[in-house]
Tab-separated table of C-alpha atoms (C1' of nucleotides) in Angstrom:
chain	number	residue	atom	x	y	z
A	943	MET	CA	10.619	-66.568	-16.037
A	944	VAL	CA	9.634	-63.167	-14.504
A	945	GLU	CA	11.760	-61.468	-16.952
A	946	THR	CA	10.830	-63.434	-20.021
A	947	GLY	CA	7.267	-62.445	-19.161
A	948	GLU	CA	6.334	-66.249	-18.727
A	949	LEU	CA	5.330	-65.486	-15.157
A	950	THR	CA	2.855	-62.402	-14.957
A	951	ALA	CA	2.718	-60.202	-11.923
A	952	GLY	CA	-0.001	-61.157	-9.449
A	953	SER	CA	-0.125	-64.846	-10.618
A	954	ARG	CA	0.296	-67.572	-8.041
A	955	LEU	CA	3.394	-70.081	-8.183
A	956	ASN	CA	2.058	-73.456	-7.894
A	957	GLU	CA	4.591	-75.555	-5.953
A	958	ASN	CA	3.591	-78.924	-7.406
A	959	SER	CA	3.641	-77.691	-11.040
A	960	LEU	CA	6.953	-75.938	-10.674
A	961	ALA	CA	8.453	-78.996	-9.067
A	962	ALA	CA	7.329	-81.242	-11.705
A	963	ARG	CA	8.309	-78.773	-14.313
A	964	LEU	CA	11.898	-78.356	-13.162
A	965	GLY	CA	12.089	-82.034	-12.090
A	966	VAL	CA	12.815	-81.581	-8.412
A	967	SER	CA	10.647	-82.041	-5.431
A	968	ARG	CA	8.886	-79.180	-3.583
A	969	GLY	CA	11.620	-78.478	-0.971
A	970	PRO	CA	14.166	-76.751	-3.158
A	971	ILE	CA	11.192	-74.955	-4.920
A	972	ARG	CA	10.198	-73.500	-1.665
A	973	GLU	CA	13.836	-72.574	-0.568
A	974	ALA	CA	14.098	-70.766	-3.947
A	975	CYS	CA	11.058	-68.824	-3.346
A	976	ARG	CA	11.995	-67.773	0.163
A	977	GLY	CA	15.180	-66.477	-1.647
A	978	LEU	CA	12.904	-64.544	-4.354
A	979	GLU	CA	10.807	-63.270	-1.455
A	980	GLN	CA	13.512	-61.674	0.162
A	981	GLY	CA	14.664	-60.172	-3.269
A	982	GLY	CA	11.220	-58.783	-3.639
A	983	LEU	CA	10.226	-60.806	-6.622
A	984	VAL	CA	7.432	-62.892	-4.825
A	985	THR	CA	5.538	-62.455	-1.845
A	986	LEU	CA	4.179	-65.129	0.483
A	987	ILE	CA	0.675	-65.291	1.850
A	988	ALA	CA	0.113	-67.750	4.614
A	989	ASN	CA	-1.469	-71.054	3.487
A	990	ARG	CA	-2.143	-69.582	0.176
A	991	GLY	CA	1.240	-69.815	-1.381
A	992	PHE	CA	3.827	-67.527	-3.298
A	993	PHE	CA	2.597	-64.826	-5.795
A	994	ILE	CA	4.602	-63.006	-8.307
A	995	ARG	CA	4.797	-59.575	-6.668
A	996	GLU	CA	2.787	-56.709	-8.023
A	997	LEU	CA	4.601	-53.556	-7.923
A	998	GLU	CA	2.238	-50.638	-7.088
A	999	SER	CA	3.030	-47.071	-8.363
A	1000	ARG	CA	3.932	-46.026	-4.918
A	1001	GLU	CA	6.672	-48.755	-4.751
A	1002	ALA	CA	7.799	-48.039	-8.343
A	1003	ALA	CA	8.161	-44.376	-7.420
A	1004	GLU	CA	10.140	-45.222	-4.376
A	1005	LEU	CA	12.556	-47.661	-6.388
A	1006	TYR	CA	13.026	-44.865	-9.002
A	1007	GLU	CA	14.296	-42.567	-6.303
A	1008	ILE	CA	16.434	-45.213	-4.752
A	1009	ARG	CA	17.798	-46.252	-8.342
A	1010	GLY	CA	18.617	-42.361	-8.999
A	1011	ALA	CA	20.681	-42.191	-5.804
A	1012	LEU	CA	22.611	-45.339	-6.657
A	1013	TYR	CA	23.476	-44.310	-10.158
A	1014	ALA	CA	24.454	-40.808	-8.827
A	1015	LEU	CA	26.799	-42.770	-6.346
A	1016	ALA	CA	28.316	-44.853	-9.037
A	1017	GLY	CA	29.097	-41.600	-11.092
A	1018	ARG	CA	30.573	-39.816	-8.089
A	1019	ILE	CA	32.943	-42.818	-7.540
A	1020	LEU	CA	33.890	-43.249	-11.135
A	1021	ALA	CA	34.408	-39.482	-12.310
A	1022	PRO	CA	37.723	-39.083	-10.484
A	1023	LYS	CA	39.101	-42.281	-11.969
A	1024	ILE	CA	37.631	-42.853	-15.205
A	1025	THR	CA	39.799	-44.309	-17.920
A	1026	VAL	CA	39.917	-43.424	-21.483
A	1027	LYS	CA	39.061	-47.052	-22.510
A	1028	GLN	CA	35.911	-46.922	-20.269
A	1029	ALA	CA	34.974	-43.455	-21.705
A	1030	ALA	CA	35.195	-44.940	-25.174
A	1031	GLU	CA	33.091	-47.894	-24.324
A	1032	LEU	CA	30.546	-45.467	-22.889
A	1033	GLN	CA	30.725	-43.411	-25.880
A	1034	GLY	CA	30.221	-46.468	-28.168
A	1035	TYR	CA	27.042	-47.172	-26.277
A	1036	ILE	CA	25.830	-43.498	-26.854
A	1037	ASP	CA	26.612	-43.966	-30.562
A	1038	THR	CA	24.554	-47.244	-30.580
A	1039	MET	CA	21.620	-45.371	-28.986
A	1040	GLN	CA	22.037	-42.471	-31.417
A	1041	GLY	CA	21.312	-44.971	-34.299
A	1042	ALA	CA	18.440	-46.338	-32.511
A	1043	VAL	CA	17.015	-42.832	-31.978
A	1044	ALA	CA	17.282	-42.357	-35.676
A	1045	GLU	CA	15.298	-45.219	-36.755
A	1046	ASN	CA	13.117	-45.141	-33.640
A	1047	ASN	CA	14.038	-48.534	-32.563
A	1048	LEU	CA	13.216	-49.060	-28.982
A	1049	ASN	CA	14.433	-52.757	-29.051
A	1050	VAL	CA	18.019	-51.618	-29.533
A	1051	PHE	CA	17.873	-48.238	-27.306
A	1052	TYR	CA	16.379	-50.126	-24.335
A	1053	PRO	CA	19.053	-52.694	-23.646
A	1054	THR	CA	21.985	-50.406	-24.561
A	1055	ASN	CA	20.567	-47.779	-22.337
A	1056	LEU	CA	20.580	-50.507	-19.451
A	1057	ARG	CA	24.126	-51.519	-20.429
A	1058	PHE	CA	25.228	-47.950	-20.436
A	1059	HIS	CA	24.127	-47.418	-16.700
A	1060	GLU	CA	25.328	-50.848	-15.687
A	1061	ALA	CA	28.803	-49.965	-17.119
A	1062	ILE	CA	29.024	-46.740	-15.134
A	1063	VAL	CA	28.067	-48.900	-11.879
A	1064	GLN	CA	30.506	-51.503	-12.811
A	1065	PHE	CA	33.499	-49.198	-13.614
A	1066	SER	CA	32.896	-47.604	-10.118
A	1067	GLY	CA	34.174	-50.892	-8.809
A	1068	ASN	CA	31.602	-51.139	-5.841
A	1069	GLU	CA	30.641	-54.667	-6.564
A	1070	ARG	CA	27.759	-54.383	-3.965
A	1071	LEU	CA	26.464	-51.328	-5.654
A	1072	MET	CA	26.385	-53.444	-8.731
A	1073	SER	CA	24.378	-56.121	-7.405
A	1074	GLU	CA	22.029	-53.767	-5.626
A	1075	CYS	CA	21.182	-52.157	-9.118
A	1076	VAL	CA	20.575	-55.294	-10.889
A	1077	SER	CA	18.400	-56.305	-8.127
A	1078	ILE	CA	16.332	-53.268	-8.566
A	1079	HIS	CA	16.333	-53.562	-12.152
A	1080	ARG	CA	14.947	-56.878	-11.841
A	1081	GLU	CA	12.090	-55.763	-9.391
A	1082	MET	CA	11.402	-52.858	-11.922
A	1083	HIS	CA	10.146	-55.680	-14.251
A	1084	LEU	CA	7.181	-56.275	-11.979
A	1085	PHE	CA	5.785	-52.660	-12.818
A	1086	ARG	CA	3.897	-52.723	-16.030
A	1087	ARG	CA	3.943	-49.145	-17.166
A	1088	ARG	CA	7.342	-48.292	-18.613
A	1089	THR	CA	8.777	-44.967	-19.618
A	1090	LEU	CA	10.919	-44.014	-22.493
A	1091	ASP	CA	8.046	-45.039	-24.931
A	1092	ILE	CA	6.929	-41.434	-24.721
A	1093	PRO	CA	7.603	-39.682	-28.073
A	1094	GLY	CA	10.968	-37.832	-27.868
A	1095	ARG	CA	12.141	-39.181	-24.621
A	1096	MET	CA	14.553	-41.463	-26.319
A	1097	SER	CA	16.420	-38.312	-27.879
A	1098	ILE	CA	16.294	-36.329	-24.636
A	1099	SER	CA	17.590	-39.440	-22.814
A	1100	ASN	CA	20.580	-39.777	-24.977
A	1101	GLU	CA	21.251	-36.019	-24.826
A	1102	GLU	CA	21.610	-36.502	-21.066
A	1103	HIS	CA	23.745	-39.581	-21.529
A	1104	ARG	CA	26.155	-37.300	-23.515
A	1105	THR	CA	26.136	-34.723	-20.581
A	1106	ILE	CA	26.784	-37.475	-18.130
A	1107	LEU	CA	29.758	-38.831	-19.999
A	1108	LYS	CA	30.980	-35.354	-20.562
A	1109	TRP	CA	31.116	-34.539	-16.703
A	1110	LEU	CA	32.814	-38.126	-16.074
A	1111	VAL	CA	35.702	-37.517	-18.576
A	1112	GLU	CA	36.248	-34.075	-16.971
A	1113	HIS	CA	36.350	-35.806	-13.596
A	1114	ASP	CA	33.786	-33.589	-12.115
A	1115	ALA	CA	32.113	-35.915	-9.582
A	1116	ASP	CA	29.515	-33.645	-8.372
A	1117	LYS	CA	28.356	-32.575	-11.607
A	1118	ALA	CA	28.288	-36.101	-12.871
A	1119	ALA	CA	26.341	-37.412	-9.962
A	1120	ALA	CA	23.820	-34.513	-10.160
A	1121	GLU	CA	23.179	-35.152	-13.875
A	1122	LEU	CA	22.818	-39.105	-13.425
A	1123	GLU	CA	20.443	-38.553	-10.617
A	1124	HIS	CA	18.451	-35.892	-12.639
A	1125	HIS	CA	18.477	-38.529	-15.578
A	1126	VAL	CA	16.843	-41.264	-13.465
A	1127	LEU	CA	14.425	-38.942	-11.752
A	1128	THR	CA	13.293	-37.415	-14.895
A	1129	SER	CA	11.577	-40.627	-15.941
A	1130	ARG	CA	10.298	-40.868	-12.448
A	1131	GLU	CA	8.642	-37.478	-12.698
A	1132	VAL	CA	7.139	-38.102	-15.961
A	1133	LEU	CA	5.325	-41.337	-14.383
A	1134	PHE	CA	4.739	-40.325	-10.847
A	1135	GLY	CA	5.144	-36.462	-10.361
A	1136	PRO	CA	7.562	-34.889	-8.044
A	1137	MET	CA	10.110	-36.258	-5.767
A	1138	GLY	CA	8.760	-37.170	-2.350
A	1139	ALA	CA	5.321	-37.388	-3.327
A	1140	TYR	CA	4.107	-41.044	-3.658
A	1141	PRO	CA	0.842	-41.738	-5.622
A	1142	LYS	CA	-1.825	-43.896	-4.198
A	1143	GLU	CA	-2.710	-47.011	-6.114
A	1144	GLY	CA	-4.444	-46.363	-9.399
A	1145	SER	CA	-2.740	-43.192	-10.349
B	795	MET	CA	20.922	-64.057	17.050
B	796	VAL	CA	23.374	-62.369	14.808
B	797	GLU	CA	22.308	-58.925	16.485
B	798	THR	CA	22.734	-60.168	20.082
B	799	GLY	CA	26.040	-61.573	19.227
B	800	GLU	CA	24.902	-65.054	19.955
B	801	LEU	CA	25.967	-66.180	16.487
B	802	THR	CA	29.549	-64.815	15.727
B	803	ALA	CA	30.517	-64.137	12.211
B	804	GLY	CA	32.054	-67.012	10.298
B	805	SER	CA	30.329	-69.731	12.421
B	806	ARG	CA	28.442	-72.614	10.890
B	807	LEU	CA	24.822	-72.730	11.328
B	808	ASN	CA	23.824	-76.603	12.379
B	809	GLU	CA	20.479	-77.162	10.986
B	810	ASN	CA	19.830	-79.945	13.244
B	811	SER	CA	20.651	-78.006	16.486
B	812	LEU	CA	18.844	-75.092	15.239
B	813	ALA	CA	15.771	-77.038	14.310
B	814	ALA	CA	15.914	-78.960	17.734
B	815	ARG	CA	16.395	-75.511	19.581
B	816	LEU	CA	13.533	-73.967	17.843
B	817	GLY	CA	11.287	-76.807	17.983
B	818	VAL	CA	10.847	-77.333	14.109
B	819	SER	CA	12.061	-79.477	11.524
B	820	ARG	CA	14.830	-78.650	9.190
B	821	GLY	CA	12.696	-77.575	6.259
B	822	PRO	CA	11.643	-74.452	7.816
B	823	ILE	CA	15.143	-73.659	9.108
B	824	ARG	CA	16.395	-74.110	5.463
B	825	GLU	CA	13.903	-71.826	3.965
B	826	ALA	CA	14.680	-69.212	6.633
B	827	CYS	CA	18.228	-69.493	5.853
B	828	ARG	CA	17.648	-69.065	2.150
B	829	GLY	CA	15.772	-65.825	3.000
B	830	LEU	CA	18.733	-64.762	5.269
B	831	GLU	CA	21.298	-65.503	2.420
B	832	GLN	CA	19.365	-63.267	0.146
B	833	GLY	CA	19.519	-60.723	2.878
B	834	GLY	CA	23.192	-60.996	3.070
B	835	LEU	CA	23.521	-62.358	6.593
B	836	VAL	CA	24.433	-65.858	5.753
B	837	THR	CA	26.062	-67.544	2.854
B	838	LEU	CA	25.802	-71.131	1.645
B	839	ILE	CA	28.602	-73.234	0.865
B	840	ALA	CA	27.521	-76.392	-1.053
B	841	ASN	CA	27.385	-79.687	1.010
B	842	ARG	CA	28.846	-77.628	3.917
B	843	GLY	CA	25.979	-75.690	5.023
B	844	PHE	CA	25.066	-72.013	6.030
B	845	PHE	CA	27.761	-69.793	7.496
B	846	ILE	CA	27.137	-66.491	9.305
B	847	ARG	CA	28.758	-64.163	6.754
B	848	GLU	CA	32.014	-62.394	7.334
B	849	LEU	CA	31.971	-58.878	6.093
B	850	GLU	CA	35.399	-58.056	4.570
B	851	SER	CA	36.918	-54.599	4.760
B	852	ARG	CA	36.298	-54.250	1.165
B	853	GLU	CA	32.489	-54.984	1.423
B	854	ALA	CA	32.144	-52.837	4.532
B	855	ALA	CA	33.587	-50.030	2.557
B	856	GLU	CA	31.259	-50.472	-0.257
B	857	LEU	CA	28.343	-50.629	2.180
B	858	TYR	CA	29.301	-47.345	3.763
B	859	GLU	CA	29.326	-45.798	0.411
B	860	ILE	CA	25.869	-47.023	-0.419
B	861	ARG	CA	24.425	-46.091	3.074
B	862	GLY	CA	25.866	-42.629	2.523
B	863	ALA	CA	23.798	-42.177	-0.814
B	864	LEU	CA	20.787	-43.606	0.662
B	865	TYR	CA	20.853	-41.231	3.787
B	866	ALA	CA	21.543	-38.399	1.463
B	867	LEU	CA	18.545	-39.293	-0.511
B	868	ALA	CA	16.455	-39.498	2.539
B	869	GLY	CA	17.514	-35.855	3.555
B	870	ARG	CA	16.968	-34.688	0.135
B	871	ILE	CA	13.321	-35.894	-0.037
B	872	LEU	CA	12.617	-34.802	3.562
B	873	ALA	CA	14.207	-31.059	3.331
B	874	PRO	CA	11.469	-29.537	1.328
B	875	LYS	CA	8.616	-31.097	3.553
B	876	ILE	CA	9.958	-31.249	7.152
B	877	THR	CA	7.625	-30.422	9.905
B	878	VAL	CA	8.197	-28.472	12.973
B	879	LYS	CA	7.351	-31.595	14.852
B	880	GLN	CA	9.679	-33.838	13.065
B	881	ALA	CA	12.429	-31.065	13.405
B	882	ALA	CA	11.617	-31.113	17.201
B	883	GLU	CA	11.989	-34.840	17.375
B	884	LEU	CA	15.399	-34.721	15.658
B	885	GLN	CA	16.565	-32.060	17.932
B	886	GLY	CA	15.493	-34.225	20.847
B	887	TYR	CA	17.876	-36.890	19.657
B	888	ILE	CA	20.797	-34.330	19.243
B	889	ASP	CA	20.256	-33.120	22.805
B	890	THR	CA	20.327	-36.764	24.042
B	891	MET	CA	23.422	-37.339	22.201
B	892	GLN	CA	25.019	-34.167	23.699
B	893	GLY	CA	24.468	-35.605	26.949
B	894	ALA	CA	25.969	-38.758	26.045
B	895	VAL	CA	28.929	-37.048	24.817
B	896	ALA	CA	29.362	-35.057	28.035
B	897	GLU	CA	29.571	-38.343	30.034
B	898	ASN	CA	31.407	-39.978	27.210
B	899	ASN	CA	28.577	-42.734	27.264
B	900	LEU	CA	28.632	-44.758	23.942
B	901	ASN	CA	25.833	-46.974	25.168
B	902	VAL	CA	23.450	-43.893	24.782
B	903	PHE	CA	25.088	-42.427	21.934
B	904	TYR	CA	25.244	-45.243	19.527
B	905	PRO	CA	21.518	-46.253	19.611
B	906	THR	CA	20.422	-42.625	19.622
B	907	ASN	CA	22.510	-41.889	16.736
B	908	LEU	CA	20.980	-44.735	14.872
B	909	ARG	CA	17.503	-43.505	15.768
B	910	PHE	CA	18.543	-40.134	14.451
B	911	HIS	CA	19.176	-41.383	11.197
B	912	GLU	CA	16.459	-43.939	11.035
B	913	ALA	CA	14.076	-41.061	11.854
B	914	ILE	CA	15.171	-39.023	8.905
B	915	VAL	CA	14.837	-41.998	6.685
B	916	GLN	CA	11.336	-42.462	8.101
B	917	PHE	CA	10.168	-38.912	7.721
B	918	SER	CA	11.233	-38.925	3.960
B	919	GLY	CA	8.137	-41.301	3.641
B	920	ASN	CA	10.061	-43.761	1.242
B	921	GLU	CA	9.054	-47.035	2.824
B	922	ARG	CA	11.466	-49.053	0.464
B	923	LEU	CA	14.439	-46.657	1.496
B	924	MET	CA	13.699	-47.333	5.273
B	925	SER	CA	13.712	-51.196	4.673
B	926	GLU	CA	16.833	-51.019	2.679
B	927	CYS	CA	18.471	-48.983	5.302
B	928	VAL	CA	17.511	-51.294	8.088
B	929	SER	CA	18.727	-54.205	5.962
B	930	ILE	CA	22.153	-52.518	5.531
B	931	HIS	CA	22.368	-51.710	9.076
B	932	ARG	CA	21.812	-55.276	9.835
B	933	GLU	CA	24.438	-56.380	7.521
B	934	MET	CA	27.049	-53.855	9.051
B	935	HIS	CA	26.797	-56.009	12.400
B	936	LEU	CA	28.895	-58.602	10.753
B	937	PHE	CA	31.801	-56.287	10.325
B	938	ARG	CA	33.899	-56.198	13.590
B	939	ARG	CA	35.516	-52.968	13.563
B	940	ARG	CA	33.250	-50.181	14.459
B	941	THR	CA	33.791	-46.474	14.185
B	942	LEU	CA	32.796	-43.607	16.767
B	943	ASP	CA	35.017	-45.195	19.395
B	944	ILE	CA	37.571	-43.034	18.033
B	945	PRO	CA	38.406	-40.389	20.852
B	946	GLY	CA	36.606	-37.354	19.829
B	947	ARG	CA	34.402	-38.767	17.045
B	948	MET	CA	31.254	-38.539	19.114
B	949	SER	CA	31.481	-34.694	19.518
B	950	ILE	CA	32.312	-34.217	15.968
B	951	SER	CA	29.492	-36.393	14.938
B	952	ASN	CA	26.870	-34.563	16.862
B	953	GLU	CA	28.097	-31.392	15.430
B	954	GLU	CA	27.418	-32.856	11.945
B	955	HIS	CA	24.040	-33.748	13.208
B	956	ARG	CA	23.204	-30.066	13.941
B	957	THR	CA	24.273	-29.032	10.666
B	958	ILE	CA	22.192	-31.608	9.084
B	959	LEU	CA	19.107	-30.530	11.132
B	960	LYS	CA	20.109	-26.908	10.120
B	961	TRP	CA	19.874	-27.508	6.409
B	962	LEU	CA	16.774	-29.593	6.984
B	963	VAL	CA	14.781	-26.937	8.652
B	964	GLU	CA	15.812	-24.290	6.231
B	965	HIS	CA	14.302	-26.693	3.245
B	966	ASP	CA	17.892	-26.764	1.597
B	967	ALA	CA	17.619	-30.154	0.163
B	968	ASP	CA	21.208	-30.157	-1.805
B	969	LYS	CA	22.818	-28.857	1.440
B	970	ALA	CA	21.297	-31.340	3.670
B	971	ALA	CA	21.872	-34.288	1.321
B	972	ALA	CA	25.424	-33.219	0.744
B	973	GLU	CA	25.946	-32.974	4.667
B	974	LEU	CA	24.454	-36.342	5.222
B	975	GLU	CA	26.809	-38.029	2.676
B	976	HIS	CA	29.626	-36.270	4.246
B	977	HIS	CA	28.578	-37.306	7.768
B	978	VAL	CA	28.513	-41.091	6.767
B	979	LEU	CA	31.503	-40.990	4.551
B	980	THR	CA	33.589	-39.388	7.261
B	981	SER	CA	33.278	-42.705	9.075
B	982	ARG	CA	33.989	-44.682	6.075
B	983	GLU	CA	37.320	-42.672	5.388
B	984	VAL	CA	38.353	-43.008	9.074
B	985	LEU	CA	38.392	-46.599	8.493
B	986	PHE	CA	39.093	-47.363	4.797
B	987	GLY	CA	40.548	-44.341	3.220
B	988	PRO	CA	39.046	-42.163	0.305
B	989	MET	CA	35.819	-43.008	-1.498
B	990	GLY	CA	36.205	-45.372	-4.499
B	991	ALA	CA	39.234	-47.108	-2.980
B	992	TYR	CA	38.233	-50.572	-1.890
B	993	PRO	CA	40.881	-52.065	0.777
B	994	LYS	CA	42.236	-55.670	0.176
B	995	GLU	CA	41.337	-57.880	3.109
B	996	GLY	CA	43.481	-57.449	6.186
B	997	SER	CA	43.703	-53.853	6.015
C	1411	DA	C1'	56.576	-86.660	16.436
C	1412	DC	C1'	54.204	-85.928	12.084
C	1413	DG	C1'	51.546	-86.712	8.093
C	1414	DT	C1'	48.446	-90.178	5.829
C	1415	DT	C1'	44.846	-93.530	4.982
C	1416	DC	C1'	40.434	-95.337	5.787
C	1417	DA	C1'	36.383	-96.393	8.293
C	1418	DA	C1'	32.725	-94.516	11.348
C	1419	DT	C1'	30.172	-90.682	12.243
C	1420	DT	C1'	27.978	-86.483	11.243
C	1421	DT	C1'	25.636	-83.287	8.436
C	1422	DT	C1'	23.606	-81.703	4.294
C	1423	DG	C1'	20.430	-82.208	0.142
C	1424	DT	C1'	16.393	-84.280	-1.551
C	1425	DT	C1'	12.356	-86.615	-1.390
C	1426	DG	C1'	7.776	-88.498	-0.263
C	1427	DA	C1'	4.063	-88.713	3.004
C	1428	DC	C1'	0.825	-86.612	6.064
C	1429	DA	C1'	-1.978	-83.145	8.385
C	1430	DA	C1'	-4.153	-78.239	8.169
C	1431	DT	C1'	-5.871	-74.873	5.375
C	1432	DA	C1'	-7.903	-73.084	1.460
C	1433	DT	C1'	-10.268	-73.444	-2.896
C	1434	DA	C1'	-14.154	-75.155	-6.036
C	1435	DC	C1'	-18.327	-76.828	-7.069
C	1436	DA	C1'	-22.819	-78.679	-6.395
C	1437	DA	C1'	-26.950	-79.000	-3.596
C	1438	DA	C1'	-30.411	-76.636	-0.804
C	1439	DA	C1'	-32.808	-72.540	0.929
C	1440	DA	C1'	-34.346	-67.733	0.563
D	1225	DT	C1'	-32.244	-66.023	-9.580
D	1226	DT	C1'	-29.329	-65.298	-5.778
D	1227	DT	C1'	-27.283	-66.478	-1.394
D	1228	DT	C1'	-25.867	-69.971	1.616
D	1229	DT	C1'	-24.195	-74.408	3.092
D	1230	DG	C1'	-21.707	-78.553	2.801
D	1231	DT	C1'	-18.655	-81.573	0.534
D	1232	DA	C1'	-14.994	-82.954	-2.317
D	1233	DT	C1'	-10.701	-81.613	-4.274
D	1234	DA	C1'	-6.339	-79.221	-4.466
D	1235	DT	C1'	-2.585	-76.761	-2.098
D	1236	DT	C1'	0.375	-75.499	1.428
D	1237	DG	C1'	3.117	-76.298	5.825
D	1238	DT	C1'	5.680	-79.643	8.063
D	1239	DC	C1'	7.991	-83.646	8.989
D	1240	DA	C1'	10.489	-88.007	9.214
D	1241	DA	C1'	13.464	-91.008	6.304
D	1242	DC	C1'	17.054	-91.780	2.938
D	1243	DA	C1'	21.247	-90.860	-0.020
D	1244	DA	C1'	25.344	-88.378	-0.999
D	1245	DA	C1'	28.901	-85.702	0.763
D	1246	DA	C1'	31.894	-83.879	4.313
D	1247	DT	C1'	34.032	-84.209	8.823
D	1248	DT	C1'	36.191	-86.593	12.556
D	1249	DG	C1'	39.230	-89.729	14.579
D	1250	DA	C1'	41.897	-93.737	15.017
D	1251	DA	C1'	45.371	-96.801	13.149
D	1252	DC	C1'	49.271	-97.117	10.362
D	1253	DG	C1'	53.584	-96.027	8.268
D	1254	DT	C1'	57.527	-92.949	7.722
DNA sequence: ACGTTCAATTTTGTTGACAATATACAAAAA
DNA sequence: TTTTTGTATATTGTCAACAAAATTGAACGT
């Protein structure tokens, strides 16, 4: 519901409504919310209930840094062992995105871009890394302002994808990792400024 | 309870016992367990209950890699902005550990080592990174075999600490990050073999 | 001695009820 | 008109009870 935008950040979760809506009682609802709480999607305020979490600029900036490090790790692991088939799949995504750039179609670019990065993490074989990345991606949905809709970003972004794939197929782990980290952190800097500097709320 | 060893990996959590023991009913117990489940400390098997999670070799190996990347990130962020006071604190930990090495005292070395790494993450200022690291450390408790008790490891480990601090005070982010990653991954390799290779259960 | 079957017991999953707390709203006072 | 106060309502936090599933253990047969 958070991903579909049905539940907007900051809104309260009414346990009774949700229970009625899903046809169960409040117990399972609360259990599920406790899970989401640990996953960072909701926060619990005592005697007031569960609220869809609001991701402040500071926290979003922190998540970007972490995501960059994790993607870099994925690239570092994958580079020495990437197969031609895997490389071909990644190339396919790049081609799709190139088409999206041509017609300025963000609705194609965005999910393909996600899939591209997800594939790298998946190919790394580190399953925990994979679940960590999707968890972070979920949490990112709670941050309103997105990147990539800045003019020209799509094109630059896909150039970087090409570079990433190049280093991967050349089995250069360090270069691939560095480029992946750079790739993610570029978006971060466009939004928040240099690494290690965390914006106060409102910037 | 997991950290104190009171609850051992693989054991089942009896909701009734826990409820009676903590003086509450089963509802809050189940909610707490749903939180721990998302945190990776327990797993739920349908109609059989919550079990303290067993961390297989494969998953431990994966966690080492992730932890390495996160510590490296912390070092990368901290290097450009480390203060003399922070450096002095880190040096203090290194000195303490040196004493522990001299008398072969793992009970001093281990917590100080933990504090050393925690401090670097804390000084980075990325709060989410901090909570992620303690979460991973918690989960590591579920893996039986530890490192560092291998003869000579403590001494080598503290040498690496010195190198890490050196690069930090010289504000060399790349070198500090690389050394931190190497530092964590060394332990990983001693236990599991090269990066990207994930052991089957039993190895 | 070993495995199987079946009833008794335990334990989980879910529910509805109740007390404590917070929210909303109207009336009274400044 | 604005602020405050008091009351009614709604919501959370917790509990005890019940149904469904799994576990246990004894009786039984091979």
